[in-house]
CSV table of C-alpha atoms and ligand atoms in Angstrom, one decimal:
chain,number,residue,atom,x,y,z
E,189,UNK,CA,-9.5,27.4,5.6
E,190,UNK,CA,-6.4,29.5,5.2
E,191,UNK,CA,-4.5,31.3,7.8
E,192,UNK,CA,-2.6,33.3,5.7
E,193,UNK,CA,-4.2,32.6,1.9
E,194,UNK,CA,-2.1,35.3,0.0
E,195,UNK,CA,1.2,33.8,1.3
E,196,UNK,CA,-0.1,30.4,1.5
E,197,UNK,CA,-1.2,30.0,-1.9
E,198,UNK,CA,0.9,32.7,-4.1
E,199,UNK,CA,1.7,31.8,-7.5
E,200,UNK,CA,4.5,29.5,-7.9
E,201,UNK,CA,7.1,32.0,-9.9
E,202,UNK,CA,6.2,34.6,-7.4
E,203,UNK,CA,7.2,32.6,-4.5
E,204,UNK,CA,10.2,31.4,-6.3
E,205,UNK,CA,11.4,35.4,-7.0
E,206,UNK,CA,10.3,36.0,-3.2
E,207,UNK,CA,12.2,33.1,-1.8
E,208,UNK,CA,15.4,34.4,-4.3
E,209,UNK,CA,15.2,37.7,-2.5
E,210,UNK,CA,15.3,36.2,0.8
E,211,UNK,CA,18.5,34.1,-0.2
E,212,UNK,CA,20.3,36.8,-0.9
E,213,UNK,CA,19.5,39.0,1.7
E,214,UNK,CA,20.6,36.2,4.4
E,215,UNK,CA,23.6,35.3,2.4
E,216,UNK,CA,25.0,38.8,2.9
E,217,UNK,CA,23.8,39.1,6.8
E,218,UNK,CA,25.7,35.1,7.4
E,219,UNK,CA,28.6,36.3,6.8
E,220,UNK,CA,28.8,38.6,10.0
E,221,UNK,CA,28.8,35.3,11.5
E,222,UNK,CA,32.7,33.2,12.4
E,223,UNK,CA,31.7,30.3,10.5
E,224,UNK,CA,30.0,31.9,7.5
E,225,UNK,CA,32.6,34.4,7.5
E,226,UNK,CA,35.7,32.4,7.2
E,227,UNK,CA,33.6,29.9,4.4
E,228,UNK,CA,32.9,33.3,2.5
E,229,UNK,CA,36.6,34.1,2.3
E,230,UNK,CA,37.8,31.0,1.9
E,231,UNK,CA,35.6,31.4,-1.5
E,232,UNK,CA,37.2,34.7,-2.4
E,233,UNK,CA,34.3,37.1,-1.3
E,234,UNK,CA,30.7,35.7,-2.6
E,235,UNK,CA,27.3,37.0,-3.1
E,236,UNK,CA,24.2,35.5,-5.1
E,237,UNK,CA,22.8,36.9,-8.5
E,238,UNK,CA,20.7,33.5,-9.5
E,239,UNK,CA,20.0,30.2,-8.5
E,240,UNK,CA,23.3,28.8,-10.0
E,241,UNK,CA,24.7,30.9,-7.4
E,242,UNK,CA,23.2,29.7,-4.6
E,243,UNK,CA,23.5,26.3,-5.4
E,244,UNK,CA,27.1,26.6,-5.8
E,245,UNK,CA,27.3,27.4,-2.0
E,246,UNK,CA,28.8,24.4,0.3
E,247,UNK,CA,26.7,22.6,2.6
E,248,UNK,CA,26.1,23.1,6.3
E,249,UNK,CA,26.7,20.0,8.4
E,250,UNK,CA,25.3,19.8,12.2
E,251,UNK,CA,29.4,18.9,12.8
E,252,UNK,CA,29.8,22.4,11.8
E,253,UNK,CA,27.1,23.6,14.6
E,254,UNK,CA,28.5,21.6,16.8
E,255,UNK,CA,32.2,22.8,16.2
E,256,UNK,CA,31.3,26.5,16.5
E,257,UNK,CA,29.7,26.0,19.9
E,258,UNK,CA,28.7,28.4,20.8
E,259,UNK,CA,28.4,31.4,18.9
E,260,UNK,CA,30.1,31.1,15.9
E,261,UNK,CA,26.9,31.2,13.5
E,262,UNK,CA,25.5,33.8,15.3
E,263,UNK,CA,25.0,37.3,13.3
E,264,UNK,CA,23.1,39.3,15.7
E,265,UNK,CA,24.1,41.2,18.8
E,266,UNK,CA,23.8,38.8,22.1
E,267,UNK,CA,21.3,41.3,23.4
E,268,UNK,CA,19.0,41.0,20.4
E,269,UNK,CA,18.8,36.8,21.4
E,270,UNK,CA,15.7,36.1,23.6
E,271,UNK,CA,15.6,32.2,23.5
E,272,UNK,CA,17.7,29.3,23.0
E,273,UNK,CA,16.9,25.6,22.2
E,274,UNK,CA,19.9,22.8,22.7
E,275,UNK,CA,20.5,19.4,21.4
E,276,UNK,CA,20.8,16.7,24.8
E,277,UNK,CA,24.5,16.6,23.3
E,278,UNK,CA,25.6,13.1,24.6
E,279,UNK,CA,28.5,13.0,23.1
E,280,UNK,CA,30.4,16.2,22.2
E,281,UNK,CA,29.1,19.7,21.7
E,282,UNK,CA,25.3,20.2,21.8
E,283,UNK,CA,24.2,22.0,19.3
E,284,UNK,CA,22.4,25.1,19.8
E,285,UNK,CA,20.5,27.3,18.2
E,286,UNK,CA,19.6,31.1,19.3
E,287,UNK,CA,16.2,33.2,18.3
E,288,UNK,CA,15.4,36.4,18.1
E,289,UNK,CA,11.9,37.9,19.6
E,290,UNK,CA,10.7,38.1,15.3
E,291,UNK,CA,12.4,34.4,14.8
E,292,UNK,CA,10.1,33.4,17.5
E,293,UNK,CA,7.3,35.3,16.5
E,294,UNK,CA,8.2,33.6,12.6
E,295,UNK,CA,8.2,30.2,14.2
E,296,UNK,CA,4.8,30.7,16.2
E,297,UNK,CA,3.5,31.9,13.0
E,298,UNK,CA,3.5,28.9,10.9
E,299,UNK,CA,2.4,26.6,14.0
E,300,UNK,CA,-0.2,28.7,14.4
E,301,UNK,CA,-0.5,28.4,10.4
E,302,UNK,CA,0.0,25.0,10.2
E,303,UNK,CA,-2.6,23.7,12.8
E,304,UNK,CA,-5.0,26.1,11.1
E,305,UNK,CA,-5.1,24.3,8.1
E,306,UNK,CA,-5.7,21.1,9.7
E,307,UNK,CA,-9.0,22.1,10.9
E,308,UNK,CA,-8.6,23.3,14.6
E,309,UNK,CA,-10.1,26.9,15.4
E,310,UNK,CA,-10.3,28.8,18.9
E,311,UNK,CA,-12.9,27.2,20.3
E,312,UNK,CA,-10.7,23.7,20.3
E,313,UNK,CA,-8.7,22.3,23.6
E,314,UNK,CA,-5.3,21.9,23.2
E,315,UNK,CA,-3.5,19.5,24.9
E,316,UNK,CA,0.1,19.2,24.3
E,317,UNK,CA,1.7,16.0,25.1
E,318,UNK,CA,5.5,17.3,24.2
E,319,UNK,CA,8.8,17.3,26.0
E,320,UNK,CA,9.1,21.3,27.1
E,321,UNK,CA,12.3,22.4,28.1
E,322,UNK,CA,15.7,22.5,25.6
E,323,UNK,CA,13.5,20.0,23.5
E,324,UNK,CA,11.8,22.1,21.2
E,325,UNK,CA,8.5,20.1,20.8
E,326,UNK,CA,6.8,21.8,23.5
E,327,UNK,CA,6.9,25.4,23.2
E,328,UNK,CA,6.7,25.7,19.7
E,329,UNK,CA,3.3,24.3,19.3
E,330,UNK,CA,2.4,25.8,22.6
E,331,UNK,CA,2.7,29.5,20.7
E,332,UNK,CA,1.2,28.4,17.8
E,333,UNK,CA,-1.6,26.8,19.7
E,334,UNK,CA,-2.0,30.6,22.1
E,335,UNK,CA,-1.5,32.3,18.6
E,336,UNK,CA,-4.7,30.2,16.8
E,337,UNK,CA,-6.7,31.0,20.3
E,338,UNK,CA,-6.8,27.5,21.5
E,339,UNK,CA,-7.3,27.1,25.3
E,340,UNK,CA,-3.8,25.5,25.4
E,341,UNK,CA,-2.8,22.6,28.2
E,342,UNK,CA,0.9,22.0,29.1
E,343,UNK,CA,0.6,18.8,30.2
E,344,UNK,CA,4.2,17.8,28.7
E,345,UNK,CA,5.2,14.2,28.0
E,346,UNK,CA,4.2,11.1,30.7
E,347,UNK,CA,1.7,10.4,33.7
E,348,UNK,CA,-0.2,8.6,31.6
E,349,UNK,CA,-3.4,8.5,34.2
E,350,UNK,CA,-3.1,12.3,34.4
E,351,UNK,CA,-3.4,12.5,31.0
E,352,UNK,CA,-6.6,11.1,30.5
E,353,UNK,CA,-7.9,13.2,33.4
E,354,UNK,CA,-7.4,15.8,31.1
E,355,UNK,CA,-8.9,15.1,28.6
E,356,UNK,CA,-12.3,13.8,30.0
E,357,UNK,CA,-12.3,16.9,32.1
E,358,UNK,CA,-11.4,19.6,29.8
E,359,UNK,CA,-12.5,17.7,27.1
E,360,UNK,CA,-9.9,18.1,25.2
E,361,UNK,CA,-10.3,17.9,21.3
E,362,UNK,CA,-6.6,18.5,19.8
E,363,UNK,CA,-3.8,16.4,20.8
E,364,UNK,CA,-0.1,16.9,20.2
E,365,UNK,CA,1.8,13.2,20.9
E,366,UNK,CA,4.6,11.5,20.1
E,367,UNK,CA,3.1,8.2,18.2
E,368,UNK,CA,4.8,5.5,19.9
E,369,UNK,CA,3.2,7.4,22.9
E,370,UNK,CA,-0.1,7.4,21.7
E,371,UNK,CA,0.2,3.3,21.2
E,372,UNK,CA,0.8,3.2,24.3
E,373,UNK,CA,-1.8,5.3,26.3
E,374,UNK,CA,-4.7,3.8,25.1
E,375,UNK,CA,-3.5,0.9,27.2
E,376,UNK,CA,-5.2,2.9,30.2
E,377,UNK,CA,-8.6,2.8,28.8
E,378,UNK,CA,-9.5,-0.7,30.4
E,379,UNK,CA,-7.9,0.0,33.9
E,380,UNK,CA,-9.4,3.7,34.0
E,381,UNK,CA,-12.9,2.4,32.2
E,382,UNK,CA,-12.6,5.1,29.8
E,383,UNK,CA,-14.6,4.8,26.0
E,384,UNK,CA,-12.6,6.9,23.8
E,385,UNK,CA,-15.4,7.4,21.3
E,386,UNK,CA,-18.3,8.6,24.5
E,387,UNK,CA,-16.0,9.5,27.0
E,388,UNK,CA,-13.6,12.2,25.4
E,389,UNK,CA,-14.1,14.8,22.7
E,390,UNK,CA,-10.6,13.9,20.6
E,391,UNK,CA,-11.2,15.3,17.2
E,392,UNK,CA,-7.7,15.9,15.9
E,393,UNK,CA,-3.9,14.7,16.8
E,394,UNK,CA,-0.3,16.3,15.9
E,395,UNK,CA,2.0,13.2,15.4
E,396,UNK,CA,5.5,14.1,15.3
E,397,UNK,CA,8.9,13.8,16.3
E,398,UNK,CA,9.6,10.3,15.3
E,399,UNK,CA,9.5,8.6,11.5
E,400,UNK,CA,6.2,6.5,11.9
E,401,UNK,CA,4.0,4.6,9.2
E,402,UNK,CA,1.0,5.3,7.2
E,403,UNK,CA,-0.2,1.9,8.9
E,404,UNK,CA,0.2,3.3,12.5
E,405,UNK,CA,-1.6,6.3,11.9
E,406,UNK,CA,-4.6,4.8,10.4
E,407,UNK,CA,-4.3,2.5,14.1
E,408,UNK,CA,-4.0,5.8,16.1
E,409,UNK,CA,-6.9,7.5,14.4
E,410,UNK,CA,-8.8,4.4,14.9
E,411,UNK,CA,-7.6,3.9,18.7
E,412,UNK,CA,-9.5,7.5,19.5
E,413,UNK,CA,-11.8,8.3,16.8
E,414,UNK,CA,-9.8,10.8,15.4
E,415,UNK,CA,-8.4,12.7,12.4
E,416,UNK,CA,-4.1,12.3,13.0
E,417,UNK,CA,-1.7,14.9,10.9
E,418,UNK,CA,1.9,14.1,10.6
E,419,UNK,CA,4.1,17.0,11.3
E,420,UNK,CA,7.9,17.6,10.6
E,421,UNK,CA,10.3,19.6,12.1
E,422,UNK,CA,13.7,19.5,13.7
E,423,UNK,CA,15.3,22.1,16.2
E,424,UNK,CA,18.3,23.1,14.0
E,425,UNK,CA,16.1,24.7,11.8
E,426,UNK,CA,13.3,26.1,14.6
E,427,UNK,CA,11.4,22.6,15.5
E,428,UNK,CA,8.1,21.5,14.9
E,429,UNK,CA,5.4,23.0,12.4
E,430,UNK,CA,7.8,23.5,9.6
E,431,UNK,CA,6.3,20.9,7.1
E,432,UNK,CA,2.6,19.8,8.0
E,433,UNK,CA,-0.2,18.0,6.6
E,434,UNK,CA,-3.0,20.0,5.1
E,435,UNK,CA,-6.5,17.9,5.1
E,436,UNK,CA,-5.9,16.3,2.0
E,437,UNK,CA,-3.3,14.0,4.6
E,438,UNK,CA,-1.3,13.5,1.6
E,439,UNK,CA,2.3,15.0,2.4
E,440,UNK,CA,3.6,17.8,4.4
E,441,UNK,CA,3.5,21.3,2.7
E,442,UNK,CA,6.8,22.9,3.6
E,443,UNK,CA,6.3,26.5,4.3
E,444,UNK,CA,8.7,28.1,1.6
E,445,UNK,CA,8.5,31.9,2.6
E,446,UNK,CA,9.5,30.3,5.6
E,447,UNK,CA,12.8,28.2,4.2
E,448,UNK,CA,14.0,27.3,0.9
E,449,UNK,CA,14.3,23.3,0.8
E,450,UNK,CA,16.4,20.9,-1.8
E,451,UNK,CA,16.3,17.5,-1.7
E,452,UNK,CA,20.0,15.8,-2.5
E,453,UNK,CA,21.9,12.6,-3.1
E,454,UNK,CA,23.2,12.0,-0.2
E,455,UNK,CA,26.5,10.5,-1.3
E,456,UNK,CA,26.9,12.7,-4.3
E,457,UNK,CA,25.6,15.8,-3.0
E,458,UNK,CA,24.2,16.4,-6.1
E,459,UNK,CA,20.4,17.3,-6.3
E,460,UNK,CA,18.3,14.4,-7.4
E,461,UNK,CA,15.6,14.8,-10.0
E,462,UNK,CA,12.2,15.7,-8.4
E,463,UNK,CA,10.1,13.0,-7.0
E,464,UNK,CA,13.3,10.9,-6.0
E,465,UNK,CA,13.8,10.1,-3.0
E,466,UNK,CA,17.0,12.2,-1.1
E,467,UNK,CA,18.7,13.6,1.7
E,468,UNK,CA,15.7,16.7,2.7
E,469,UNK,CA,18.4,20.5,2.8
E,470,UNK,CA,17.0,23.4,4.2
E,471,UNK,CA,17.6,26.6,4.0
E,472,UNK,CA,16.4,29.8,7.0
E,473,UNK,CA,15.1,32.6,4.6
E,474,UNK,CA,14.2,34.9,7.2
E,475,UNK,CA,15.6,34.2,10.4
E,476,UNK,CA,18.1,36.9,12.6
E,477,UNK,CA,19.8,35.4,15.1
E,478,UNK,CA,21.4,32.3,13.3
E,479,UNK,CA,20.3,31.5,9.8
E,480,UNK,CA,21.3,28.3,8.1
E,481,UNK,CA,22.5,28.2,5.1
E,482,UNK,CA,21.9,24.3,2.7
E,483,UNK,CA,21.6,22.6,5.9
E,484,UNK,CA,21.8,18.8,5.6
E,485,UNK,CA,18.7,17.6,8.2
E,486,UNK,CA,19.8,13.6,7.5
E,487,UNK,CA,15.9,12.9,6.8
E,488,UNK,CA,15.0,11.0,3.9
E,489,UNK,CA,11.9,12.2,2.1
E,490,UNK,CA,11.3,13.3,-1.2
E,491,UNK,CA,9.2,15.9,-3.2
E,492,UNK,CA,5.4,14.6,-3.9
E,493,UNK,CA,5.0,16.1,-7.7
E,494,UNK,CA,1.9,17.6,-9.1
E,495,UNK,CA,0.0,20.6,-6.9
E,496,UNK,CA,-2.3,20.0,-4.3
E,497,UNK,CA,-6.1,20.3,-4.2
E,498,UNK,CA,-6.1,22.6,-1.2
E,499,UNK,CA,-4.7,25.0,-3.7
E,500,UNK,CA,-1.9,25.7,-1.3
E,501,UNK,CA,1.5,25.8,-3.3
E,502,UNK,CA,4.1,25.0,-1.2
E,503,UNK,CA,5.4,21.9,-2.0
E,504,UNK,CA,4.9,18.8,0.0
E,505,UNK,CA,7.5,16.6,1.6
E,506,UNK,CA,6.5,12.6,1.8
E,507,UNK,CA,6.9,10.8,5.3
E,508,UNK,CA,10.0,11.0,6.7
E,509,UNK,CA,11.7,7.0,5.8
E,510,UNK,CA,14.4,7.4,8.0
E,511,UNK,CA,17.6,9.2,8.7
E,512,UNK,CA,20.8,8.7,7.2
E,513,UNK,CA,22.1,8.0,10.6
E,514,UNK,CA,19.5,5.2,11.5
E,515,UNK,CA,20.4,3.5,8.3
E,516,UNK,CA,21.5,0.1,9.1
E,517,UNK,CA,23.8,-2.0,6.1
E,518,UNK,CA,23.0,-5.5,6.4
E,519,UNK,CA,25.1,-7.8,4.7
E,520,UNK,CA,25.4,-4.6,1.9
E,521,UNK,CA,21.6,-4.2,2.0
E,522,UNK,CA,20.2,-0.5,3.3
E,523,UNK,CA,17.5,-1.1,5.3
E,524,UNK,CA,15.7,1.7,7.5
E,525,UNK,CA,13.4,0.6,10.9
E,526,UNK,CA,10.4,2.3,9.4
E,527,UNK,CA,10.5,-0.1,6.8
E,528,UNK,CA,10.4,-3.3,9.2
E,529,UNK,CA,7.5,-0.8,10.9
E,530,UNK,CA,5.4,-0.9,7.9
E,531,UNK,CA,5.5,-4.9,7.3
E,532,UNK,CA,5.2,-5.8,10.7
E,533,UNK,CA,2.4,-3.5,11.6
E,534,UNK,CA,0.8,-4.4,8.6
E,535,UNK,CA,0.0,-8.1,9.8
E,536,UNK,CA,-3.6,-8.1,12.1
E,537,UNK,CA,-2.0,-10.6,14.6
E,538,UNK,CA,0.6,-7.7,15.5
E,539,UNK,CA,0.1,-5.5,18.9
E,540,UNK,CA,1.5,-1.9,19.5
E,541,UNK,CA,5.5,-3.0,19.9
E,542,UNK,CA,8.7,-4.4,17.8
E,543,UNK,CA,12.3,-4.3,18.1
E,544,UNK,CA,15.0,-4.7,16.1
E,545,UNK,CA,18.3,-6.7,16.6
E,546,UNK,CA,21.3,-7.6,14.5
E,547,UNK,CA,23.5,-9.8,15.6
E,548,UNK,CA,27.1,-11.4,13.7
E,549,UNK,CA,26.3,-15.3,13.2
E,550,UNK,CA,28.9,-16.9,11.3
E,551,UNK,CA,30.6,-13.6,10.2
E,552,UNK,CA,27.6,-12.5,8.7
E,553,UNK,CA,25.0,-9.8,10.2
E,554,UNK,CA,22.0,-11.2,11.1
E,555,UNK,CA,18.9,-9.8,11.3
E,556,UNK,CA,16.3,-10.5,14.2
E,557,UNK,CA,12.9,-9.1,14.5
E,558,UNK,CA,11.1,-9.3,18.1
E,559,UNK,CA,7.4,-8.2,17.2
E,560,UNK,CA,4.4,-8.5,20.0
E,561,UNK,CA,1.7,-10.2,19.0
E,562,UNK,CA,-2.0,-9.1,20.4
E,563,UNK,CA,-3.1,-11.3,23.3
E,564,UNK,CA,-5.4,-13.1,21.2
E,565,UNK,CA,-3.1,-14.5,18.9
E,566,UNK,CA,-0.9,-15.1,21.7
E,567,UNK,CA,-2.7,-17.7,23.3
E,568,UNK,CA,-3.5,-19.5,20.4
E,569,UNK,CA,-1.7,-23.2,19.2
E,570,UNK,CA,1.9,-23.3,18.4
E,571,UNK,CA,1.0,-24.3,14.3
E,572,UNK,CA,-0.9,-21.3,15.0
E,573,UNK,CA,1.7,-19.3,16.2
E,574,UNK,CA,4.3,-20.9,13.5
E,575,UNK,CA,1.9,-19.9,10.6
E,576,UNK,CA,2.1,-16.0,12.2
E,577,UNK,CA,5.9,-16.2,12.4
E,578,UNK,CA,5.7,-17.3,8.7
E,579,UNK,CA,3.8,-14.7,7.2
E,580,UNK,CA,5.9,-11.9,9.5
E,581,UNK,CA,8.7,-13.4,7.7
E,582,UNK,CA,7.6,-13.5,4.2
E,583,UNK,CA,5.7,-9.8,4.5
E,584,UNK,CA,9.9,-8.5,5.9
E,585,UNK,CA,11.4,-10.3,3.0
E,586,UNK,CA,9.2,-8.6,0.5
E,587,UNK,CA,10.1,-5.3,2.1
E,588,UNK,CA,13.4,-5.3,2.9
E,589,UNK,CA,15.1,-7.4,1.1
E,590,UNK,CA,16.7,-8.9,3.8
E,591,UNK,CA,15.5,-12.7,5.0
E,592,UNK,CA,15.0,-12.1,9.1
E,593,UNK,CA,14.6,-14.7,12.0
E,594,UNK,CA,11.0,-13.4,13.8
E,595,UNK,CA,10.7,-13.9,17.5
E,596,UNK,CA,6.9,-13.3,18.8
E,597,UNK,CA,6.9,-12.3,22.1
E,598,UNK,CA,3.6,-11.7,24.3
E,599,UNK,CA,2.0,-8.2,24.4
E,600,UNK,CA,3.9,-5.5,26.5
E,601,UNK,CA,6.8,-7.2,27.0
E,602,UNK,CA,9.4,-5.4,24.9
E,603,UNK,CA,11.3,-2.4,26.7
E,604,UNK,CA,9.1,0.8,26.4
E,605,UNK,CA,10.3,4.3,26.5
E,606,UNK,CA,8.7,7.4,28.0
E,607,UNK,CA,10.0,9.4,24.7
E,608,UNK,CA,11.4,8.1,21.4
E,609,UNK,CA,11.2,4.9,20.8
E,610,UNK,CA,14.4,3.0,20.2
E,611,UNK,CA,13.9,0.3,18.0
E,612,UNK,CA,16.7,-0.9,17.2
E,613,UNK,CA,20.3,-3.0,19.2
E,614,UNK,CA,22.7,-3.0,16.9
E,615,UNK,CA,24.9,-6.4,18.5
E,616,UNK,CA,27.4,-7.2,15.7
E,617,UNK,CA,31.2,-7.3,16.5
E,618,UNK,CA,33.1,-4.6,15.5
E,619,UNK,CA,35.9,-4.8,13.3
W,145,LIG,ZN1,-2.6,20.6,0.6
């Protein structure tokens, strides 16, 4: 059940002392770094004695990353780097981030760790569905898949058809997919005359990379029979595999001998009380080439209280609602796309797509919700269609505040992406 049960379910005070130990061990090595080492003098010389300590030291911002492009939070020697992993960087610096052979080893570690506890063992087919490359999606879980004994397919993201080759062949159990992705490739059952449930030997799926719903799992795992974890991870901080479900499915335990994280106002800065809802900081504890220190990821989560009953004590993260980039301000209302997500998916008539839109009528924003309805429902009466639009409008209000203007549109018809989804055109006029 565990991978690692003395790490993975040591006493809270011990892990606490451990993690304090860590801190200041990377808060003297940082400051070989140019960035680290100019914020440290700035500050008059620091190092950390207790908690207050730490938690007096500034924030890292991925600005910051991207201004020291491209070594200037590195601490070890170039030679000691064995891997980097980059940001696409479309506008600006990228920001990248440099490992060490042990940060790599550390990183395939808790995959390995974290699909453990899920449930999958050597004997499982692994077929990961991830962007390889710069994206760090891929390779992490590929190492952590080689590391549990899995035989592991790189199938990367795309050719859908090819895909499901795979897995009727190889019979692959374990999947790793994007979920917007997985919406979309059971659309190749019918035309490839494949039964999920007799056909293929799907067991367990990795969903990651993009906010998504409790209501889309629960359609996923129904989709392919299957048993889906929701995985965290970002490529500042390694990637994937740092917070994951246990089999409870009731929050992501975040490995803390891995990373020390805090959970923050983020206006104030100032930590919110636990349970709240925040800004998600992390701290590296152990990584060489470039740790990070308070590193402001721009996910909004918050800290599920009380222990879990898979006696692991790392503390669990909710689902990601959003980031503080994707926020959108309508009319002085916060609203975040996975919240439109969970009312519109929520309503039976809905099919596997939506898209948001706001628009300025009238010197006010406007909100617009395009949401595909299943064929069924489709071809039904207008009063039927009417009464549809109606309840979509009613179940948004209740979420978000906000009153929007629904436009059903027929099944597949919406734009669709091979990776992330983008769900939302922001049209207002500037200014
Ligand atoms: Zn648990």
């Amino acid at each position: 059940m565990y991978w690692e049960k003395e790490q993975e379910t040591l006493e809270v005070d011990l892990l606490r002392k451990q993690q304090l130990e860590y801190i200041k061990k990377i808060v003297k090595r940082v400051g070989k770094s140019e960035y680290y080492g100019k914020i440290f003098k700035n500050l008059g010389g620091f190092s950390i004695n207790n908690w207050e300590d730490f938690k007096s030291l500034p924030f890292t911002e991925k600005q910051d990353l991207r201004d020291s492009f491209p070594y200037g939070l590195l601490v070890t020697d170039l030679t000691d780097v064995i891997r980097l992993h980059s940001s696409s960087g479309t506008t600006g610096n990228p920001t990248v981030i440099f490992h060490t052979k042990n940060d790599i080893a550390d990183w395939t570690n808790f995959c390995a760790r974290s699909m453990y506890m899920t449930g999958v063992r050597k004997n499982d087919v692994f077929q990961n569905m991830m962007g390889y490359g710069l994206f760090t999606g891929g390779l992490g879980f590929h190492y952590g898949a080689e590391k549990v004994g899995m035989l592991t397919i790189p199938s990367g993201p795309g050719n859908s058809k090819r895909q499901l080759w795979f897995m009727k062949k190889f019979q692959t159990s374990v999947i790793h997919i994007l979920p917007n992705y997985a919406l979309r490739l059971c659309s190749f059952f019918e035309p490839l005359n494949i039964d999920p449930y007799t056909d293929l030997n799907l067991r367990i799926a990795f969903l990651g990379a993009e906010p998504h719903s409790e209501v889309i799992r629960k359609k996923i795992e129904e989709i392919y029979g299957l048993r889906a974890f929701n995985s965290y991870g970002l490529s500042e901080i390694y990637g994937p595999g740092i917070a994951f479900e246990c089999e409870e499915q009731n929050g992501m335990h975040i490995w803390e001998d891995y990373l020390y994280p805090e959970i923050i106002d983020p206006v104030t800065g100032e930590l919110v009380p636990e349970g709240e809802e925040g800004e998600l900081v992390l701290t590296t504890l152990r990584r060489e080439a470039m740790p990070i220190i308070r590193y402001r990821t721009r996910d909004l989560t918050r800290f599920i209280p009380g222990p879990c009953p898979c006696g692991r004590t790392h503390r669990r993260i909710d689902r990601i609602k959003g980031r503080t980039d994707d926020m959108l301000i309508i009319n002085g209302v916060n609203l975040f796309p996975i919240q439109v997500e969970r009312a519109v998916m929520e309503c039976p008539a809905v099919g596997e797509n939506y898209l948001i839109e706001v628009k300025t009528i009238n010197h006010m924003d406007k909100l617009f919700v395009h949401v595909e309805v299943n064929r069924e429902a489709f071809s039904g009466t207008l009063s039927e269609l009417k009464k549809i639009e109606k309840d979509l409008t009613n179940r948004l209000r209740s979420e978000v505040e906000v009153t929007p203007e629904v436009i059903l549109v027929e099944g597949g018809s919406l734009p669709v992406s091979e990776g992330k989804a983008k769900r939302v055109i922001d049209n207002r006029e500037k200014g």
